[in-house]
PDB file of C-alpha atoms and ligand atoms in Angstrom:
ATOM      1  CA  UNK A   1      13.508  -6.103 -15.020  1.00 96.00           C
ATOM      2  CA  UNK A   2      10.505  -5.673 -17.164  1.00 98.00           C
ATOM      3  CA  UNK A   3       6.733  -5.215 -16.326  1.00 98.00           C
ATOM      4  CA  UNK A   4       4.502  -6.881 -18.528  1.00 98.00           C
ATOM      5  CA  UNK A   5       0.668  -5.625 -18.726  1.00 98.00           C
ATOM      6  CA  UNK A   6      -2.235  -6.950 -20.597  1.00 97.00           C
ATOM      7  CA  UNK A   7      -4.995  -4.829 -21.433  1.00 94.00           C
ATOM      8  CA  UNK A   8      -8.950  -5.656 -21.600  1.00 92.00           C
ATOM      9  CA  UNK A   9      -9.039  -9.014 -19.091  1.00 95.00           C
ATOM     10  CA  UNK A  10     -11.704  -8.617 -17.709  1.00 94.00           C
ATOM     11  CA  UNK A  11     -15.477  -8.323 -20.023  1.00 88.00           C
ATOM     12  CA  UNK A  12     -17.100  -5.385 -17.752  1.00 89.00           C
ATOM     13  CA  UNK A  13     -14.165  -3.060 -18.461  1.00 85.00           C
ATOM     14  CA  UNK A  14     -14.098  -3.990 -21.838  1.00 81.00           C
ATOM     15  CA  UNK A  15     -17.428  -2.916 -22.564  1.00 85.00           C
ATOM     16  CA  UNK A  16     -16.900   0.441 -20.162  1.00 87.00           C
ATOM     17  CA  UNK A  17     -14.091   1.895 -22.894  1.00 86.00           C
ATOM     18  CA  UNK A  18     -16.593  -0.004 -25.910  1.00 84.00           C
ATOM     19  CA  UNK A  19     -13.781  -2.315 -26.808  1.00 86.00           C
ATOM     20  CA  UNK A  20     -14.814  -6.205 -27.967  1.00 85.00           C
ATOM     21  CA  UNK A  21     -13.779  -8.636 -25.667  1.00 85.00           C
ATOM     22  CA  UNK A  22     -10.187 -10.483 -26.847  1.00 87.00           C
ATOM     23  CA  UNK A  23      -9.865 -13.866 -28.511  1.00 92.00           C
ATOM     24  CA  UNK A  24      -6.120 -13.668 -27.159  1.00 95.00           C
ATOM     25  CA  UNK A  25      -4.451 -11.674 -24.670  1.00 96.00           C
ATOM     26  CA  UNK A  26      -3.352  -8.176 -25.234  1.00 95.00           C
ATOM     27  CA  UNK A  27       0.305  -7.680 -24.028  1.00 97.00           C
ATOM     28  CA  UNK A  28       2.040  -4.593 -23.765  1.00 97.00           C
ATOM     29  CA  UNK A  29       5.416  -3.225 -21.800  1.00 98.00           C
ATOM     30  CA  UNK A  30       6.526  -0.599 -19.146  1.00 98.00           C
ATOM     31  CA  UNK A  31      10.136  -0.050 -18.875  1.00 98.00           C
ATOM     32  CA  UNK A  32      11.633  -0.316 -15.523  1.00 97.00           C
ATOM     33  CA  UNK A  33      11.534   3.638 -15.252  1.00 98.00           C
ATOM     34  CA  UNK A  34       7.690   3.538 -15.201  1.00 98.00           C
ATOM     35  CA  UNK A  35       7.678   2.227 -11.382  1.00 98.00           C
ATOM     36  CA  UNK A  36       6.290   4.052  -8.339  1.00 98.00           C
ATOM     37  CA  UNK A  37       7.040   2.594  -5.373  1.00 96.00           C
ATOM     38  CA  UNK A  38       7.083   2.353  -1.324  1.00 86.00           C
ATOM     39  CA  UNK A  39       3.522   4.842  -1.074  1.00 91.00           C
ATOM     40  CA  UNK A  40       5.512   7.603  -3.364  1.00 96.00           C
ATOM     41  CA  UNK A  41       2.866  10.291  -4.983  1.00 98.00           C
ATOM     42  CA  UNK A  42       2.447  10.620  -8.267  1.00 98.00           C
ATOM     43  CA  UNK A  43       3.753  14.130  -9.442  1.00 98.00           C
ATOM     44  CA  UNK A  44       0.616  14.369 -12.658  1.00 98.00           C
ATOM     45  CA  UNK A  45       2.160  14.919 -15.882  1.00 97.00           C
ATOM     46  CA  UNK A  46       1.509  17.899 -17.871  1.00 97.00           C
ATOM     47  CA  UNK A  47       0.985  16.131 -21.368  1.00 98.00           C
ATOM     48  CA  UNK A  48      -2.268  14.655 -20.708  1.00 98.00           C
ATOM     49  CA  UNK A  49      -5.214  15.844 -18.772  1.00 98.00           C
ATOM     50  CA  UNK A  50      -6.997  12.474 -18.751  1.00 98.00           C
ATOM     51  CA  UNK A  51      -4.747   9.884 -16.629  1.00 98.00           C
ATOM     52  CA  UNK A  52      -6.757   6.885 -15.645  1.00 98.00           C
ATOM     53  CA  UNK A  53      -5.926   4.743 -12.818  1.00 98.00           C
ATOM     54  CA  UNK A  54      -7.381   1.294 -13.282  1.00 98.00           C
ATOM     55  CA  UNK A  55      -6.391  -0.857 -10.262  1.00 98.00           C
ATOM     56  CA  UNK A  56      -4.430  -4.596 -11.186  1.00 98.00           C
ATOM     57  CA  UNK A  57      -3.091  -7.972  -9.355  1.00 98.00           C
ATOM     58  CA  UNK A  58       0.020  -8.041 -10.172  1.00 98.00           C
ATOM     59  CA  UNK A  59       2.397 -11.093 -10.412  1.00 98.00           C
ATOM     60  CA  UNK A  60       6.172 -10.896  -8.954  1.00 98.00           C
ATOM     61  CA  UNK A  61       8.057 -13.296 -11.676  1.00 98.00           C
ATOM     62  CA  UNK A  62      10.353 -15.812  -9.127  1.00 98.00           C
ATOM     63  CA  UNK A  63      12.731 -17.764 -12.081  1.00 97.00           C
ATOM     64  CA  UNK A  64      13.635 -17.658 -15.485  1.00 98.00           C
ATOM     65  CA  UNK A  65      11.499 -19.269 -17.845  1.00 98.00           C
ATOM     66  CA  UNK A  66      10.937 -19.463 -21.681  1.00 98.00           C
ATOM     67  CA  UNK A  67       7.926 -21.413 -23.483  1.00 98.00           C
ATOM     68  CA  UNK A  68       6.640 -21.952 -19.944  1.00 98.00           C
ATOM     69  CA  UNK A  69       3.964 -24.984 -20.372  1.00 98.00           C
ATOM     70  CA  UNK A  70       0.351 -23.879 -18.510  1.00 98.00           C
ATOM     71  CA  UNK A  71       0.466 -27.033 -16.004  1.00 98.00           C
ATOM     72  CA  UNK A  72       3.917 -25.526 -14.465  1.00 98.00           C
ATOM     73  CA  UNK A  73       2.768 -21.971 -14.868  1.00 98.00           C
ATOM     74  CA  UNK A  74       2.161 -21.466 -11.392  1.00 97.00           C
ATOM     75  CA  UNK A  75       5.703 -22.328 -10.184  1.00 97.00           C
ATOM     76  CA  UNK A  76       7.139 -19.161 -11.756  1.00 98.00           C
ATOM     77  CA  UNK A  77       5.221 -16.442  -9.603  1.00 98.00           C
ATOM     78  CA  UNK A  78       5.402 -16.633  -5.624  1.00 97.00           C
ATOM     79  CA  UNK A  79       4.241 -13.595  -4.606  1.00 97.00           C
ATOM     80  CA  UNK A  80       1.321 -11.210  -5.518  1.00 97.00           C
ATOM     81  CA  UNK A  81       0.264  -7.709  -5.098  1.00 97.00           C
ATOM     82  CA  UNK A  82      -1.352  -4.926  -6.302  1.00 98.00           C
ATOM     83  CA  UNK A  83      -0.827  -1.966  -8.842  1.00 98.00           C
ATOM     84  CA  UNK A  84      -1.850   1.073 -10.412  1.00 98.00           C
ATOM     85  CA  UNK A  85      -1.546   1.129 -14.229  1.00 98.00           C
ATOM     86  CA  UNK A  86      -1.580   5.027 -14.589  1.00 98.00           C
ATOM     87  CA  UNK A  87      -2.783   5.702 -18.255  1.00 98.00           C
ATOM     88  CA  UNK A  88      -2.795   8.079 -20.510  1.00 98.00           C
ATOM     89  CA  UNK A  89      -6.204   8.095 -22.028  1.00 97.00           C
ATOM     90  CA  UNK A  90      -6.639  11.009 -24.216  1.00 97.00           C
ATOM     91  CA  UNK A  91      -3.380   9.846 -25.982  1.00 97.00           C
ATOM     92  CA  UNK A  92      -4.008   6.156 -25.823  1.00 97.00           C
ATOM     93  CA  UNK A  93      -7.566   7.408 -27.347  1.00 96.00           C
ATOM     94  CA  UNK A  94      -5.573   9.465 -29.795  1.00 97.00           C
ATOM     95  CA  UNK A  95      -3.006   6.822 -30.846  1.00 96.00           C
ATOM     96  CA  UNK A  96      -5.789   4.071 -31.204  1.00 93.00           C
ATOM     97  CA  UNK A  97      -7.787   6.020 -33.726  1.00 96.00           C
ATOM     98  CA  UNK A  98      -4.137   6.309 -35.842  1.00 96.00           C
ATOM     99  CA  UNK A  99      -3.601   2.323 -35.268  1.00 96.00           C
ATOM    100  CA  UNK A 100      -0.660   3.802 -33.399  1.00 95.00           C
ATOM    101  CA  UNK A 101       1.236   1.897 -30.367  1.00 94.00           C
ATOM    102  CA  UNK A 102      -0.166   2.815 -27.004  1.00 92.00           C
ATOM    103  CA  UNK A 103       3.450   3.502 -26.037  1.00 94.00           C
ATOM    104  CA  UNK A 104       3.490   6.820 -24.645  1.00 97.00           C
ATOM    105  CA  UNK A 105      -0.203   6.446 -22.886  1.00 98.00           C
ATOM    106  CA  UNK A 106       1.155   3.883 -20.855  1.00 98.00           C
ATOM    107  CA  UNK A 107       5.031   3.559 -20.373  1.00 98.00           C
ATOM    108  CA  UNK A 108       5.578   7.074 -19.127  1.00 98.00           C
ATOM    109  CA  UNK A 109       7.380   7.763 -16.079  1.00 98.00           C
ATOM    110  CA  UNK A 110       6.157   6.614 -12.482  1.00 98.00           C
ATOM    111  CA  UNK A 111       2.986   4.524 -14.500  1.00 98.00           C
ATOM    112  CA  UNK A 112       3.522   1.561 -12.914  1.00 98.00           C
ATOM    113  CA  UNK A 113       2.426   2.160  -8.976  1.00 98.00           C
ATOM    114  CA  UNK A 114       2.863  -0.516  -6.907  1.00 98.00           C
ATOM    115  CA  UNK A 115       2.492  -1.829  -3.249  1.00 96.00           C
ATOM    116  CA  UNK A 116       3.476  -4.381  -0.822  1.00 96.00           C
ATOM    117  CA  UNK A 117       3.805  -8.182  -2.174  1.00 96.00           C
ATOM    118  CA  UNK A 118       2.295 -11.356  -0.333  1.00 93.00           C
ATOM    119  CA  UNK A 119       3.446 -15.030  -0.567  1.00 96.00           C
ATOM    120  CA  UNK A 120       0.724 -16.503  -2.770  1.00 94.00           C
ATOM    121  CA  UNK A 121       0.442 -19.626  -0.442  1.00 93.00           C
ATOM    122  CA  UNK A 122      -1.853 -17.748   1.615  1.00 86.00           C
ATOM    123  CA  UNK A 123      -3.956 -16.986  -0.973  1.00 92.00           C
ATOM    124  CA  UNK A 124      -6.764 -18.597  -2.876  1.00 94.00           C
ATOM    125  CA  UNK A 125      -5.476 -17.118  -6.709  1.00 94.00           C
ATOM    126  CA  UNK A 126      -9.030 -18.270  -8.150  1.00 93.00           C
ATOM    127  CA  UNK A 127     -10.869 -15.901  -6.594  1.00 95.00           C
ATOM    128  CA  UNK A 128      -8.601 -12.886  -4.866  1.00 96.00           C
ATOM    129  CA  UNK A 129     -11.125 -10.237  -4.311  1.00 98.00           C
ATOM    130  CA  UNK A 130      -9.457  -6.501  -4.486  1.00 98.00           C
ATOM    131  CA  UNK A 131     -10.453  -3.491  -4.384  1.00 98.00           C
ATOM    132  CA  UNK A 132      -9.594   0.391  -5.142  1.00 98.00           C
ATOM    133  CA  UNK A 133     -10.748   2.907  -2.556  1.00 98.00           C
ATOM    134  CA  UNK A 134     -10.392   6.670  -3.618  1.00 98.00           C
ATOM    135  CA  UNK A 135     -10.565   9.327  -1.175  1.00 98.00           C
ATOM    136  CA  UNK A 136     -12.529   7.087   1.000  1.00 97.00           C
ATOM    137  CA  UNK A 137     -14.984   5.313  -1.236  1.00 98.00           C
ATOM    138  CA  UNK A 138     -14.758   2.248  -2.805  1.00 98.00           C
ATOM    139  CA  UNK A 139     -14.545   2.773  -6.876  1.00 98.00           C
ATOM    140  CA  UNK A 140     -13.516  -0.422  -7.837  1.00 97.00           C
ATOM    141  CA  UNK A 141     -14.277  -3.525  -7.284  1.00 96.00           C
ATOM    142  CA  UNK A 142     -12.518  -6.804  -8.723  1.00 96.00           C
ATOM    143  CA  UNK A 143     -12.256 -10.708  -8.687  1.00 97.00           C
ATOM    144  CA  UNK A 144      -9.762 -12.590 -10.151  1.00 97.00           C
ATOM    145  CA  UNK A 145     -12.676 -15.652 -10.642  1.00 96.00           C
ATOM    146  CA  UNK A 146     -13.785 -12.983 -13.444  1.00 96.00           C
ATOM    147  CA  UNK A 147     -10.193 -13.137 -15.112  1.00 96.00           C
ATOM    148  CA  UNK A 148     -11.036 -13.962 -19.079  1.00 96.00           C
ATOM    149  CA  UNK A 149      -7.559 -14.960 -19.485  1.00 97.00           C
ATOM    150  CA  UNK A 150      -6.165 -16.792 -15.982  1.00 97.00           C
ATOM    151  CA  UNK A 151      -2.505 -15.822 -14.578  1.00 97.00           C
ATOM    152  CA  UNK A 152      -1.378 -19.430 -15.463  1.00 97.00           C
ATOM    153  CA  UNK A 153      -2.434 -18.886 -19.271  1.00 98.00           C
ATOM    154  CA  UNK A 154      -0.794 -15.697 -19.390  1.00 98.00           C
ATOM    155  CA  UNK A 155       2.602 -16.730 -17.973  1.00 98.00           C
ATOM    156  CA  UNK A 156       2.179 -19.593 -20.729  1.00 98.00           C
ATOM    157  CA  UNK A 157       1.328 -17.070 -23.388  1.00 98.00           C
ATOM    158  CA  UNK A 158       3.475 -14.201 -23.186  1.00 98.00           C
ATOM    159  CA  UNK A 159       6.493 -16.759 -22.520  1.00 98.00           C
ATOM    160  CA  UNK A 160       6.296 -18.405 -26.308  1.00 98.00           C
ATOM    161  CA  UNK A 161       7.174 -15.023 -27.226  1.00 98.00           C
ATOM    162  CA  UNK A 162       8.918 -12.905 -24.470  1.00 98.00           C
ATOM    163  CA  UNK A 163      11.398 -14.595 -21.871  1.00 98.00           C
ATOM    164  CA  UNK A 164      10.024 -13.997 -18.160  1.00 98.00           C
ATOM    165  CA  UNK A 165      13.493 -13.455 -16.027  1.00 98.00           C
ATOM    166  CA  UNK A 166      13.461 -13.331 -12.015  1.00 98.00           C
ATOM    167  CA  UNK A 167      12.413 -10.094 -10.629  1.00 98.00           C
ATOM    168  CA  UNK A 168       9.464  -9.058 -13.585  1.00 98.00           C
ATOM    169  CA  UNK A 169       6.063  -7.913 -12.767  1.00 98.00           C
ATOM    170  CA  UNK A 170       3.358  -9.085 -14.675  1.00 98.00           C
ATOM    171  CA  UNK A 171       0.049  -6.335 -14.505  1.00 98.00           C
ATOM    172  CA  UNK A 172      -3.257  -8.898 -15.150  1.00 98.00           C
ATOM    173  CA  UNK A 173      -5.684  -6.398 -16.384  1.00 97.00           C
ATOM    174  CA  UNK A 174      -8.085  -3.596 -14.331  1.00 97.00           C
ATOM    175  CA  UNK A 175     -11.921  -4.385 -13.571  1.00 96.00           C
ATOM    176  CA  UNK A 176     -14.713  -2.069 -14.518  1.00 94.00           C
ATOM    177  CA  UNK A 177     -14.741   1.277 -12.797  1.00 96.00           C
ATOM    178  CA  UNK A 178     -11.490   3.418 -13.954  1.00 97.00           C
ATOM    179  CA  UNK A 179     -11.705   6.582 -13.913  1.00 97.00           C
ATOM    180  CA  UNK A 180     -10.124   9.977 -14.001  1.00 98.00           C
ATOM    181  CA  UNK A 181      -7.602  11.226 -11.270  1.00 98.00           C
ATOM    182  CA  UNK A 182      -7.434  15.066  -9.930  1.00 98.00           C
ATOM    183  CA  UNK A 183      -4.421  16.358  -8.027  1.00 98.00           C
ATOM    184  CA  UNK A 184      -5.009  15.617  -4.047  1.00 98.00           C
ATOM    185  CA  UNK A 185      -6.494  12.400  -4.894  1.00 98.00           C
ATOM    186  CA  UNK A 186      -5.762   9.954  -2.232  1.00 98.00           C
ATOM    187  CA  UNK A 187      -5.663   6.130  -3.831  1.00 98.00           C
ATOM    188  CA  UNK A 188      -5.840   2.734  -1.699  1.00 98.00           C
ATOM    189  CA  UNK A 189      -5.479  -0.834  -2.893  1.00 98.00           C
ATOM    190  CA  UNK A 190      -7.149  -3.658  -0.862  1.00 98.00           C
ATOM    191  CA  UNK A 191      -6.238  -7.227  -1.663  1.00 97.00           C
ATOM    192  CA  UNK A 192      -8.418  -9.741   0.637  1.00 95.00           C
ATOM    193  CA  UNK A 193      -8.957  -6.950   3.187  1.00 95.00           C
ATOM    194  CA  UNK A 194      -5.340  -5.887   3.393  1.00 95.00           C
ATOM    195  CA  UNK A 195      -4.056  -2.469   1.863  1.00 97.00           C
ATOM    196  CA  UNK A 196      -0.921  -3.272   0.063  1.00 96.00           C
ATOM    197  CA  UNK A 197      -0.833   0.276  -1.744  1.00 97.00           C
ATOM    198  CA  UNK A 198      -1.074   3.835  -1.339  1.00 97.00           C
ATOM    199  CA  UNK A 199      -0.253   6.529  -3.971  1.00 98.00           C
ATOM    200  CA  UNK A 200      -1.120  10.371  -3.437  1.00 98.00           C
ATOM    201  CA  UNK A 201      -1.697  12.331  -6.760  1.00 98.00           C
ATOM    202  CA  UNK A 202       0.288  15.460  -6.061  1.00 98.00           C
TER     203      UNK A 202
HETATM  204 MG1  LIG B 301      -4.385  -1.852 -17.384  1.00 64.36          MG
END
């Protein structure tokens, strides 16, 4: 499996790291190493000492699909959660101002954090409202009706170019708010009022 993010979808959290807003979507890949599951902590890395979380919906890929048209999009996800896209930001910062790949800022070990998955059927996937609570208060706050590119568009996108298999995630982008994580920090993600993730920074 693969996990496929894309970076600046949403305007506010853009403009919070000054970067313009996209014409097209920005894709880039974890390897299957970078995931944190079933409420494990995060051990912090010593190479940075600037990880970001930045709280995404994330899509469970259900079948196999290449050049996937945007009307049938939606038949190739059935499930959605939540994640963490852990990230590296002094070295992301560092490798943008080389024209570098983001590579190591993002795809390191245990980057990928995520929770529990829902059937999408019981969702409205216009407007899912989810949030990220930090130890105890709400520090972001998102809504999938403020998507620039929508999950349908992006399944259509990245498939002209990458083959979506059963079993990948697909990371839609953070809100405004990231910020910096300390050691102790105690991370929830709510999706529709229901916490599907936990992740202790240890
Ligand atoms: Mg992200």
């Amino acid at each position: 499996m693969k996990i496929i993010c894309v970076g600046r979808n949403y305007a506010e959290h853009a403009k919070e790291l000054k970067n313009e807003i996209p014409t097209a979507p920005l894709i880039f890949m974890k390897p299957s190493t970078a995931l944190l599951t079933e409420g494990k902590p995060f051990y912090h890395p010593d190479f940075s000492s600037n990880i970001h979380y930045e709280l995404e919906v994330v899509l469970k890929i259900s079948k196999n699909g290449k050049a996937i048209n945007q009307t049938f999009a939606s038949g190739y996800y059935e499930e959605v959660g939540l994640g963490i896209d852990f990230t590296a930001r002094d070295l992301q910062d560092s490798l943008k101002s080389k024209s570098s790949p983001w590579e190591l800022a993002k795809a390191f070990d245990h980057s990928a954090c995520i929770g529990a998955f829902f059937p999408k059927d019981e969702l409205d996937m216009n407007s899912l409202h989810f949030q990220l609570i930090k130890n105890g208060q709400t520090v972001q706050n998102g809504d999938t009706s403020d998507l620039i590119f929508s999950f349908d568009y992006l399944i259509s996108y990245i498939s002209k170019f990458i083959t979506l298999q059963k079993g990948d995630l697909l990371f839609t982008g953070t809100p405004a708010g990231v910020g910096k994580i300390e050691i102790g920090d105690q991370y929830s993600g709510v999706l529709e009022g229901k916490e599907l993730l936990s992740c202790q920074i240890k």
